[in-house]
């Protein structure tokens, strides 16, 4: 068997050297830049609908236009299926797995609540419910599985998969028949580009439904996330500028605008090292301190690396304090912990930093389950200083 995997992208990226991987520029028809990759706007295509379908415009293109391999797959420019040991599979390894399995895809995500609850928290729940109604009308044999799974807490993610071309085509026929009907029935006005990609989000769950309903033998893999999103890098670079200028108000206004357009910027897949979350905490703390004291920590440190390090240390202590009050135990090492917080409150690369009550309370609230625990953790900290 031959295997070709299409790396869906809307950015220029370092293409794997293995010729099995083919970069596919999704949304190429309306793209502002051309990277020299294969585009999804030739032949039978939905490239102009990429804003709603995300990587699915590439999934559709492969279905309708590619016939040169026995097996085809989908990955992302930053996400690749890997073994348990963390290495990317070779073509021979994919062939071996597909000899005993129907499809290769991601491990199941376990959600804190049902899929329906999670979807409704971030998107219009009526869109998901209408999807179920369409399945009942067009593919009633799938409806019971859809209903069962939508009230459970698992899903696949990323539309990442590898399968024999015939099976891949069958899945696409099913998926796009549902979506093209859904497209006619729902309101396509959205508050931002992130939520506009609604078909891309629902399809992750529908892949799970399709695999389970057809009792497919799925080989579920880890996913390696490689490199930082350019949008994430842009945010941290801008925040460094605001920190340098000690502009807490400007940083707050900028971050609010970013979150409105890209609410996914704080998600783990986007914020790999957690710096965007730390930037948000820094911005919030700076403005709270400014309001309370007429000054903020940026008067003492304004170097980006120093700010990030300061909040990492502060959060480490806050998390430790919360753990202590939750166990209600007096463990060894209290003296060391008190010394640790003194270290946070004193020297840093840019000069002395005194952690305020506002900063400490804000950090504790990130880890405390409720206000009572937060107050106990704060008293724990104060009693050891």
mmCIF file of C-alpha atoms in Angstrom:
data_model
loop_
_atom_site.group_PDB
_atom_site.id
_atom_site.type_symbol
_atom_site.label_atom_id
_atom_site.label_comp_id
_atom_site.label_asym_id
_atom_site.label_seq_id
_atom_site.Cartn_x
_atom_site.Cartn_y
_atom_site.Cartn_z
ATOM 1 C CA UNK A 1 0.000 0.000 0.000
ATOM 2 C CA UNK A 2 1.033 3.594 -0.564
ATOM 3 C CA UNK A 3 0.265 6.305 1.988
ATOM 4 C CA UNK A 4 0.029 10.080 1.554
ATOM 5 C CA UNK A 5 -0.766 12.405 4.429
ATOM 6 C CA UNK A 6 -1.887 15.966 3.791
ATOM 7 C CA UNK A 7 -0.684 18.554 6.289
ATOM 8 C CA UNK A 8 -3.423 21.179 6.401
ATOM 9 C CA UNK A 9 -2.068 24.679 6.762
ATOM 10 C CA UNK A 10 -2.845 28.354 6.363
ATOM 11 C CA UNK A 11 0.697 29.310 7.412
ATOM 12 C CA UNK A 12 4.162 28.745 6.046
ATOM 13 C CA UNK A 13 5.822 25.985 8.072
ATOM 14 C CA UNK A 14 8.727 23.554 8.078
ATOM 15 C CA UNK A 15 7.440 20.708 5.917
ATOM 16 C CA UNK A 16 8.557 17.227 7.068
ATOM 17 C CA UNK A 17 11.300 15.819 4.853
ATOM 18 C CA UNK A 18 9.404 12.542 4.375
ATOM 19 C CA UNK A 19 7.734 12.754 0.916
ATOM 20 C CA UNK A 20 4.731 10.946 2.400
ATOM 21 C CA UNK A 21 3.656 14.362 3.748
ATOM 22 C CA UNK A 22 2.082 16.859 1.359
ATOM 23 C CA UNK A 23 1.372 20.423 2.560
ATOM 24 C CA UNK A 24 -2.099 21.585 1.524
ATOM 25 C CA UNK A 25 -2.928 25.288 1.770
ATOM 26 C CA UNK A 26 -6.554 25.423 2.960
ATOM 27 C CA UNK A 27 -8.624 28.473 2.149
ATOM 28 C CA UNK A 28 -6.201 29.131 -0.683
ATOM 29 C CA UNK A 29 -8.833 30.803 -2.876
ATOM 30 C CA UNK A 30 -9.159 33.789 -0.547
ATOM 31 C CA UNK A 31 -5.672 33.703 0.959
ATOM 32 C CA UNK A 32 -3.628 36.903 1.116
ATOM 33 C CA UNK A 33 -0.342 35.014 0.656
ATOM 34 C CA UNK A 34 0.788 32.087 -1.478
ATOM 35 C CA UNK A 35 3.424 29.819 0.058
ATOM 36 C CA UNK A 36 4.014 27.650 -2.987
ATOM 37 C CA UNK A 37 2.061 24.714 -1.542
ATOM 38 C CA UNK A 38 -0.694 22.735 -3.213
ATOM 39 C CA UNK A 39 -3.959 24.668 -2.791
ATOM 40 C CA UNK A 40 -7.451 23.437 -1.999
ATOM 41 C CA UNK A 41 -9.020 25.608 -4.727
ATOM 42 C CA UNK A 42 -8.575 23.382 -7.796
ATOM 43 C CA UNK A 43 -11.027 20.861 -9.227
ATOM 44 C CA UNK A 44 -14.112 20.187 -7.137
ATOM 45 C CA UNK A 45 -13.564 22.317 -4.030
ATOM 46 C CA UNK A 46 -15.079 24.373 -1.193
ATOM 47 C CA UNK A 47 -12.050 26.589 -0.645
ATOM 48 C CA UNK A 48 -14.190 29.730 -0.451
ATOM 49 C CA UNK A 49 -16.053 28.197 2.524
ATOM 50 C CA UNK A 50 -12.887 27.659 4.545
ATOM 51 C CA UNK A 51 -13.898 30.343 7.057
ATOM 52 C CA UNK A 52 -16.746 28.024 8.147
ATOM 53 C CA UNK A 53 -15.128 24.640 7.527
ATOM 54 C CA UNK A 54 -11.493 25.230 8.586
ATOM 55 C CA UNK A 55 -9.348 22.198 7.658
ATOM 56 C CA UNK A 56 -12.425 20.480 6.252
ATOM 57 C CA UNK A 57 -12.025 22.435 3.004
ATOM 58 C CA UNK A 58 -8.819 20.421 2.620
ATOM 59 C CA UNK A 59 -10.509 17.195 3.720
ATOM 60 C CA UNK A 60 -13.080 17.793 0.987
ATOM 61 C CA UNK A 61 -10.404 18.503 -1.635
ATOM 62 C CA UNK A 62 -8.588 15.227 -0.890
ATOM 63 C CA UNK A 63 -11.883 13.335 -1.148
ATOM 64 C CA UNK A 64 -12.852 14.803 -4.485
ATOM 65 C CA UNK A 65 -9.514 15.272 -6.228
ATOM 66 C CA UNK A 66 -6.804 12.912 -4.981
ATOM 67 C CA UNK A 67 -6.498 9.365 -6.332
ATOM 68 C CA UNK A 68 -2.757 8.631 -6.296
ATOM 69 C CA UNK A 69 -2.415 6.640 -3.061
ATOM 70 C CA UNK A 70 -4.080 3.594 -1.518
ATOM 71 C CA UNK A 71 -4.327 5.296 1.875
ATOM 72 C CA UNK A 72 -4.720 8.965 2.695
ATOM 73 C CA UNK A 73 -4.504 10.933 5.882
ATOM 74 C CA UNK A 74 -5.008 14.336 7.421
ATOM 75 C CA UNK A 75 -2.775 16.108 9.912
ATOM 76 C CA UNK A 76 -2.066 19.767 10.708
ATOM 77 C CA UNK A 77 0.987 21.903 10.121
ATOM 78 C CA UNK A 78 1.664 21.740 13.882
ATOM 79 C CA UNK A 79 0.010 18.446 14.817
ATOM 80 C CA UNK A 80 1.248 15.010 13.795
ATOM 81 C CA UNK A 81 0.247 11.523 14.919
ATOM 82 C CA UNK A 82 3.026 9.794 16.824
ATOM 83 C CA UNK A 83 3.794 6.519 18.555
ATOM 84 C CA UNK A 84 3.644 6.153 22.330
ATOM 85 C CA UNK A 85 7.371 6.819 22.281
ATOM 86 C CA UNK A 86 6.763 10.153 20.580
ATOM 87 C CA UNK A 87 8.187 9.572 17.109
ATOM 88 C CA UNK A 88 6.323 10.241 13.859
ATOM 89 C CA UNK A 89 5.319 7.098 11.963
ATOM 90 C CA UNK A 90 6.980 6.097 8.700
ATOM 91 C CA UNK A 91 4.987 4.991 5.666
ATOM 92 C CA UNK A 92 5.845 1.350 6.368
ATOM 93 C CA UNK A 93 4.570 1.684 9.941
ATOM 94 C CA UNK A 94 1.302 3.227 8.739
ATOM 95 C CA UNK A 95 0.896 0.336 6.310
ATOM 96 C CA UNK A 96 1.497 -2.171 9.100
ATOM 97 C CA UNK A 97 -1.058 -0.559 11.394
ATOM 98 C CA UNK A 98 -3.689 -0.380 8.655
ATOM 99 C CA UNK A 99 -3.227 -4.072 7.956
ATOM 100 C CA UNK A 100 -4.916 -4.721 11.321
ATOM 101 C CA UNK A 101 -7.034 -1.571 11.797
ATOM 102 C CA UNK A 102 -9.591 0.359 9.779
ATOM 103 C CA UNK A 103 -8.554 3.853 10.787
ATOM 104 C CA UNK A 104 -5.737 5.630 12.605
ATOM 105 C CA UNK A 105 -6.758 8.699 14.575
ATOM 106 C CA UNK A 106 -6.202 10.594 17.824
ATOM 107 C CA UNK A 107 -6.694 9.340 21.328
ATOM 108 C CA UNK A 108 -10.094 10.180 22.714
ATOM 109 C CA UNK A 109 -10.355 13.420 24.624
ATOM 110 C CA UNK A 110 -12.035 13.031 28.000
ATOM 111 C CA UNK A 111 -14.132 16.112 28.727
ATOM 112 C CA UNK A 112 -15.139 17.402 32.186
ATOM 113 C CA UNK A 113 -18.829 17.078 31.232
ATOM 114 C CA UNK A 114 -20.857 15.801 28.333
ATOM 115 C CA UNK A 115 -19.923 16.798 24.805
ATOM 116 C CA UNK A 116 -23.230 18.637 24.477
ATOM 117 C CA UNK A 117 -22.587 20.658 27.641
ATOM 118 C CA UNK A 118 -19.093 21.566 26.487
ATOM 119 C CA UNK A 119 -20.235 22.566 23.025
ATOM 120 C CA UNK A 120 -23.054 24.667 24.429
ATOM 121 C CA UNK A 121 -20.647 26.522 26.698
ATOM 122 C CA UNK A 122 -18.700 27.841 23.705
ATOM 123 C CA UNK A 123 -21.017 27.648 20.690
ATOM 124 C CA UNK A 124 -24.678 27.862 19.714
ATOM 125 C CA UNK A 125 -26.184 24.663 21.054
ATOM 126 C CA UNK A 126 -28.970 24.804 18.454
ATOM 127 C CA UNK A 127 -26.377 24.062 15.753
ATOM 128 C CA UNK A 128 -25.423 20.778 17.394
ATOM 129 C CA UNK A 129 -29.046 19.854 18.007
ATOM 130 C CA UNK A 130 -29.894 20.573 14.362
ATOM 131 C CA UNK A 131 -27.028 18.281 13.357
ATOM 132 C CA UNK A 132 -28.717 15.507 15.323
ATOM 133 C CA UNK A 133 -32.034 16.148 13.607
ATOM 134 C CA UNK A 134 -30.389 15.972 10.189
ATOM 135 C CA UNK A 135 -28.719 12.676 11.080
ATOM 136 C CA UNK A 136 -32.112 11.328 12.165
ATOM 137 C CA UNK A 137 -33.561 12.347 8.802
ATOM 138 C CA UNK A 138 -30.753 11.327 6.449
ATOM 139 C CA UNK A 139 -28.892 8.598 8.336
ATOM 140 C CA UNK A 140 -31.288 7.230 10.984
ATOM 141 C CA UNK A 141 -29.034 4.228 11.595
ATOM 142 C CA UNK A 142 -26.508 6.652 13.154
ATOM 143 C CA UNK A 143 -28.950 8.585 15.302
ATOM 144 C CA UNK A 144 -28.931 6.387 18.414
ATOM 145 C CA UNK A 145 -25.130 6.481 18.490
ATOM 146 C CA UNK A 146 -25.170 10.264 18.092
ATOM 147 C CA UNK A 147 -27.625 10.701 20.972
ATOM 148 C CA UNK A 148 -25.734 8.327 23.237
ATOM 149 C CA UNK A 149 -22.325 9.886 22.604
ATOM 150 C CA UNK A 150 -23.436 13.520 22.679
ATOM 151 C CA UNK A 151 -24.434 12.952 26.316
ATOM 152 C CA UNK A 152 -21.135 11.260 27.151
ATOM 153 C CA UNK A 153 -17.787 12.941 27.697
ATOM 154 C CA UNK A 154 -15.500 11.760 24.900
ATOM 155 C CA UNK A 155 -14.568 12.879 21.407
ATOM 156 C CA UNK A 156 -11.762 12.813 18.870
ATOM 157 C CA UNK A 157 -10.112 16.076 17.938
ATOM 158 C CA UNK A 158 -8.473 17.883 15.071
ATOM 159 C CA UNK A 159 -10.016 15.824 12.247
ATOM 160 C CA UNK A 160 -6.706 13.958 12.211
ATOM 161 C CA UNK A 161 -6.939 10.527 10.633
ATOM 162 C CA UNK A 162 -5.405 8.015 8.213
ATOM 163 C CA UNK A 163 -7.408 5.336 6.371
ATOM 164 C CA UNK A 164 -7.680 3.474 3.102
ATOM 165 C CA UNK A 165 -8.985 5.832 0.437
ATOM 166 C CA UNK A 166 -12.271 3.975 0.016
ATOM 167 C CA UNK A 167 -13.104 4.262 3.713
ATOM 168 C CA UNK A 168 -11.970 7.882 3.784
ATOM 169 C CA UNK A 169 -14.282 8.653 0.846
ATOM 170 C CA UNK A 170 -17.208 6.923 2.538
ATOM 171 C CA UNK A 171 -16.692 9.030 5.648
ATOM 172 C CA UNK A 172 -16.525 12.237 3.616
ATOM 173 C CA UNK A 173 -19.700 11.347 1.719
ATOM 174 C CA UNK A 174 -21.509 10.905 5.035
ATOM 175 C CA UNK A 175 -19.999 13.973 6.715
ATOM 176 C CA UNK A 176 -20.475 16.507 3.933
ATOM 177 C CA UNK A 177 -23.997 15.320 3.141
ATOM 178 C CA UNK A 178 -24.876 16.189 6.737
ATOM 179 C CA UNK A 179 -22.989 19.476 6.720
ATOM 180 C CA UNK A 180 -24.275 20.794 3.415
ATOM 181 C CA UNK A 181 -27.797 20.316 4.741
ATOM 182 C CA UNK A 182 -26.835 21.925 8.057
ATOM 183 C CA UNK A 183 -25.291 24.813 6.138
ATOM 184 C CA UNK A 184 -28.735 25.600 4.688
ATOM 185 C CA UNK A 185 -30.486 25.576 8.057
ATOM 186 C CA UNK A 186 -28.346 27.581 10.477
ATOM 187 C CA UNK A 187 -27.534 31.251 10.936
ATOM 188 C CA UNK A 188 -24.035 31.818 9.534
ATOM 189 C CA UNK A 189 -23.411 35.106 11.327
ATOM 190 C CA UNK A 190 -20.840 34.739 14.113
ATOM 191 C CA UNK A 191 -19.136 37.095 16.541
ATOM 192 C CA UNK A 192 -15.596 36.232 15.448
ATOM 193 C CA UNK A 193 -13.492 34.054 13.142
ATOM 194 C CA UNK A 194 -13.002 31.402 15.821
ATOM 195 C CA UNK A 195 -16.718 30.641 16.247
ATOM 196 C CA UNK A 196 -17.282 30.881 12.490
ATOM 197 C CA UNK A 197 -15.369 27.596 12.097
ATOM 198 C CA UNK A 198 -18.391 25.751 13.473
ATOM 199 C CA UNK A 199 -18.355 22.854 10.973
ATOM 200 C CA UNK A 200 -14.741 22.128 11.827
ATOM 201 C CA UNK A 201 -15.592 21.851 15.513
ATOM 202 C CA UNK A 202 -18.627 19.591 15.095
ATOM 203 C CA UNK A 203 -16.812 17.307 12.657
ATOM 204 C CA UNK A 204 -14.319 16.304 15.355
ATOM 205 C CA UNK A 205 -17.195 14.770 17.308
ATOM 206 C CA UNK A 206 -18.880 13.333 14.200
ATOM 207 C CA UNK A 207 -15.726 11.382 13.368
ATOM 208 C CA UNK A 208 -16.080 9.754 16.788
ATOM 209 C CA UNK A 209 -19.758 9.006 16.087
ATOM 210 C CA UNK A 210 -18.939 7.521 12.678
ATOM 211 C CA UNK A 211 -16.183 5.275 14.037
ATOM 212 C CA UNK A 212 -18.320 4.010 16.901
ATOM 213 C CA UNK A 213 -21.499 3.511 14.857
ATOM 214 C CA UNK A 214 -19.606 1.471 12.255
ATOM 215 C CA UNK A 215 -17.684 -0.526 14.887
ATOM 216 C CA UNK A 216 -14.414 0.354 13.187
ATOM 217 C CA UNK A 217 -11.127 -0.907 14.504
ATOM 218 C CA UNK A 218 -9.484 2.380 15.439
ATOM 219 C CA UNK A 219 -5.800 2.704 16.268
ATOM 220 C CA UNK A 220 -5.674 5.736 18.571
ATOM 221 C CA UNK A 221 -2.435 7.697 18.770
ATOM 222 C CA UNK A 222 -0.774 10.492 20.612
ATOM 223 C CA UNK A 223 -0.564 13.840 18.845
ATOM 224 C CA UNK A 224 2.655 15.850 18.888
ATOM 225 C CA UNK A 225 2.197 19.611 18.778
ATOM 226 C CA UNK A 226 5.238 21.078 17.069
ATOM 227 C CA UNK A 227 6.151 24.731 17.277
ATOM 228 C CA UNK A 228 4.340 27.808 18.481
ATOM 229 C CA UNK A 229 1.419 29.386 16.687
ATOM 230 C CA UNK A 230 2.352 32.619 14.956
ATOM 231 C CA UNK A 231 -0.682 34.262 16.586
ATOM 232 C CA UNK A 232 0.622 33.253 20.011
ATOM 233 C CA UNK A 233 4.069 34.624 19.252
ATOM 234 C CA UNK A 234 2.532 37.890 18.066
ATOM 235 C CA UNK A 235 0.621 38.265 21.344
ATOM 236 C CA UNK A 236 3.660 37.673 23.539
ATOM 237 C CA UNK A 237 5.775 40.058 21.452
ATOM 238 C CA UNK A 238 3.133 42.774 21.800
ATOM 239 C CA UNK A 239 2.871 42.169 25.524
ATOM 240 C CA UNK A 240 6.631 42.536 25.852
ATOM 241 C CA UNK A 241 6.296 45.972 24.258
ATOM 242 C CA UNK A 242 3.540 47.006 26.670
ATOM 243 C CA UNK A 243 5.542 45.731 29.652
ATOM 244 C CA UNK A 244 8.614 47.612 28.464
ATOM 245 C CA UNK A 245 6.581 50.838 28.246
ATOM 246 C CA UNK A 246 4.953 50.060 31.631
ATOM 247 C CA UNK A 247 1.611 50.537 29.896
ATOM 248 C CA UNK A 248 -0.821 48.442 31.958
ATOM 249 C CA UNK A 249 -3.917 50.109 30.525
ATOM 250 C CA UNK A 250 -2.754 49.649 26.918
ATOM 251 C CA UNK A 251 -1.884 46.005 27.593
ATOM 252 C CA UNK A 252 -5.372 45.392 29.001
ATOM 253 C CA UNK A 253 -7.085 47.003 26.015
ATOM 254 C CA UNK A 254 -4.938 45.008 23.578
ATOM 255 C CA UNK A 255 -5.512 41.668 25.336
ATOM 256 C CA UNK A 256 -9.266 42.219 25.507
ATOM 257 C CA UNK A 257 -9.310 42.822 21.742
ATOM 258 C CA UNK A 258 -7.253 39.660 21.125
ATOM 259 C CA UNK A 259 -9.571 37.507 23.234
ATOM 260 C CA UNK A 260 -12.585 38.845 21.391
ATOM 261 C CA UNK A 261 -11.136 37.779 18.040
ATOM 262 C CA UNK A 262 -9.201 34.695 19.165
ATOM 263 C CA UNK A 263 -10.701 33.168 22.339
ATOM 264 C CA UNK A 264 -8.686 30.026 21.571
ATOM 265 C CA UNK A 265 -5.410 31.854 22.233
ATOM 266 C CA UNK A 266 -5.448 30.641 25.857
ATOM 267 C CA UNK A 267 -6.166 27.012 24.983
ATOM 268 C CA UNK A 268 -3.399 24.516 25.635
ATOM 269 C CA UNK A 269 -2.895 23.713 21.954
ATOM 270 C CA UNK A 270 -2.231 27.407 21.242
ATOM 271 C CA UNK A 271 -0.472 28.418 24.454
ATOM 272 C CA UNK A 272 2.053 25.580 24.686
ATOM 273 C CA UNK A 273 4.271 27.117 27.375
ATOM 274 C CA UNK A 274 1.487 28.912 29.229
ATOM 275 C CA UNK A 275 2.917 32.376 28.619
ATOM 276 C CA UNK A 276 -0.303 33.836 27.215
ATOM 277 C CA UNK A 277 -2.102 32.897 30.434
ATOM 278 C CA UNK A 278 0.722 34.433 32.446
ATOM 279 C CA UNK A 279 0.517 37.590 30.348
ATOM 280 C CA UNK A 280 -3.207 37.818 31.042
ATOM 281 C CA UNK A 281 -2.553 37.348 34.758
ATOM 282 C CA UNK A 282 0.160 40.010 34.644
ATOM 283 C CA UNK A 283 -2.105 42.468 32.850
ATOM 284 C CA UNK A 284 -4.984 41.867 35.269
ATOM 285 C CA UNK A 285 -2.699 42.162 38.294
ATOM 286 C CA UNK A 286 -1.064 45.350 37.014
ATOM 287 C CA UNK A 287 -4.402 47.054 36.498
ATOM 288 C CA UNK A 288 -5.785 45.871 39.853
ATOM 289 C CA UNK A 289 -2.659 47.164 41.604
ATOM 290 C CA UNK A 290 -2.889 50.451 39.731
ATOM 291 C CA UNK A 291 -6.477 50.813 40.878
ATOM 292 C CA UNK A 292 -5.699 49.888 44.487
ATOM 293 C CA UNK A 293 -2.331 51.566 45.022
ATOM 294 C CA UNK A 294 -1.850 54.007 42.155
ATOM 295 C CA UNK A 295 1.158 51.982 41.015
ATOM 296 C CA UNK A 296 1.927 48.434 39.880
ATOM 297 C CA UNK A 297 4.721 45.885 39.668
ATOM 298 C CA UNK A 298 5.762 47.220 36.245
ATOM 299 C CA UNK A 299 7.466 50.096 38.033
ATOM 300 C CA UNK A 300 9.865 47.532 39.484
ATOM 301 C CA UNK A 301 10.217 45.056 36.590
ATOM 302 C CA UNK A 302 9.308 45.665 32.973
ATOM 303 C CA UNK A 303 11.446 43.079 31.175
ATOM 304 C CA UNK A 304 9.223 40.396 29.605
ATOM 305 C CA UNK A 305 11.295 37.404 30.772
ATOM 306 C CA UNK A 306 11.488 38.816 34.309
ATOM 307 C CA UNK A 307 7.712 39.374 34.422
ATOM 308 C CA UNK A 308 6.997 35.824 33.239
ATOM 309 C CA UNK A 309 9.468 34.370 35.747
ATOM 310 C CA UNK A 310 7.961 36.441 38.571
ATOM 311 C CA UNK A 311 4.441 35.146 37.919
ATOM 312 C CA UNK A 312 5.594 31.555 37.480
ATOM 313 C CA UNK A 313 7.202 31.720 40.937
ATOM 314 C CA UNK A 314 4.213 33.471 42.456
ATOM 315 C CA UNK A 315 1.837 30.840 41.036
ATOM 316 C CA UNK A 316 4.043 28.025 42.272
ATOM 317 C CA UNK A 317 3.815 29.381 45.787
ATOM 318 C CA UNK A 318 0.077 30.068 45.528
ATOM 319 C CA UNK A 319 -0.586 26.518 44.308
ATOM 320 C CA UNK A 320 1.507 25.136 47.175
ATOM 321 C CA UNK A 321 -0.457 27.203 49.694
ATOM 322 C CA UNK A 322 -3.782 25.952 48.348
ATOM 323 C CA UNK A 323 -2.567 22.350 48.515
ATOM 324 C CA UNK A 324 -1.571 22.869 52.137
ATOM 325 C CA UNK A 325 -4.950 24.167 53.268
ATOM 326 C CA UNK A 326 -6.791 21.498 51.288
ATOM 327 C CA UNK A 327 -4.932 18.723 53.116
ATOM 328 C CA UNK A 328 -5.013 20.741 56.359
ATOM 329 C CA UNK A 329 -1.665 19.251 57.282
ATOM 330 C CA UNK A 330 1.444 20.851 58.692
ATOM 331 C CA UNK A 331 4.059 19.188 56.497
ATOM 332 C CA UNK A 332 7.764 19.579 56.820
ATOM 333 C CA UNK A 333 9.447 22.352 54.936
ATOM 334 C CA UNK A 334 7.370 25.323 56.083
ATOM 335 C CA UNK A 335 10.485 27.335 56.714
ATOM 336 C CA UNK A 336 11.658 26.638 53.200
ATOM 337 C CA UNK A 337 8.310 27.703 51.770
ATOM 338 C CA UNK A 338 8.364 30.930 53.748
ATOM 339 C CA UNK A 339 11.834 31.615 52.404
ATOM 340 C CA UNK A 340 10.563 30.895 48.903
ATOM 341 C CA UNK A 341 7.880 33.561 49.070
ATOM 342 C CA UNK A 342 10.408 36.012 50.521
ATOM 343 C CA UNK A 343 12.545 35.332 47.484
ATOM 344 C CA UNK A 344 9.596 36.158 45.234
ATOM 345 C CA UNK A 345 9.028 39.345 47.164
ATOM 346 C CA UNK A 346 12.611 40.555 46.926
ATOM 347 C CA UNK A 347 15.162 40.525 44.157
ATOM 348 C CA UNK A 348 14.635 39.920 40.476
ATOM 349 C CA UNK A 349 16.799 40.556 37.432
ATOM 350 C CA UNK A 350 15.411 44.061 37.014
ATOM 351 C CA UNK A 351 15.547 45.070 40.676
ATOM 352 C CA UNK A 352 13.622 44.471 43.910
ATOM 353 C CA UNK A 353 10.003 43.342 43.594
ATOM 354 C CA UNK A 354 7.515 43.394 46.445
ATOM 355 C CA UNK A 355 4.509 41.180 45.911
ATOM 356 C CA UNK A 356 1.358 43.013 46.909
ATOM 357 C CA UNK A 357 -1.694 41.591 48.604
ATOM 358 C CA UNK A 358 -3.560 42.143 45.335
ATOM 359 C CA UNK A 359 -1.062 40.035 43.354
ATOM 360 C CA UNK A 360 -0.967 37.260 45.944
ATOM 361 C CA UNK A 361 -4.739 37.035 46.266
ATOM 362 C CA UNK A 362 -5.161 37.008 42.470
ATOM 363 C CA UNK A 363 -2.653 34.162 42.140
ATOM 364 C CA UNK A 364 -4.316 32.118 44.877
ATOM 365 C CA UNK A 365 -7.703 32.473 43.194
ATOM 366 C CA UNK A 366 -6.301 30.668 40.151
ATOM 367 C CA UNK A 367 -5.938 27.512 42.221
ATOM 368 C CA UNK A 368 -8.577 27.770 44.970
ATOM 369 C CA UNK A 369 -11.895 26.045 44.341
ATOM 370 C CA UNK A 370 -13.884 28.634 46.273
ATOM 371 C CA UNK A 371 -13.562 31.839 48.264
ATOM 372 C CA UNK A 372 -13.249 30.022 51.588
ATOM 373 C CA UNK A 373 -10.239 28.030 50.409
ATOM 374 C CA UNK A 374 -8.749 31.175 48.874
ATOM 375 C CA UNK A 375 -8.979 33.048 52.200
ATOM 376 C CA UNK A 376 -7.477 30.145 54.126
ATOM 377 C CA UNK A 377 -4.610 29.898 51.637
ATOM 378 C CA UNK A 378 -3.994 33.637 51.906
ATOM 379 C CA UNK A 379 -3.839 33.434 55.712
ATOM 380 C CA UNK A 380 -1.502 30.465 55.376
ATOM 381 C CA UNK A 381 0.836 32.612 53.304
ATOM 382 C CA UNK A 382 0.674 35.618 55.645
ATOM 383 C CA UNK A 383 1.301 33.517 58.736
ATOM 384 C CA UNK A 384 4.538 32.236 57.265
ATOM 385 C CA UNK A 385 6.049 35.557 56.260
#
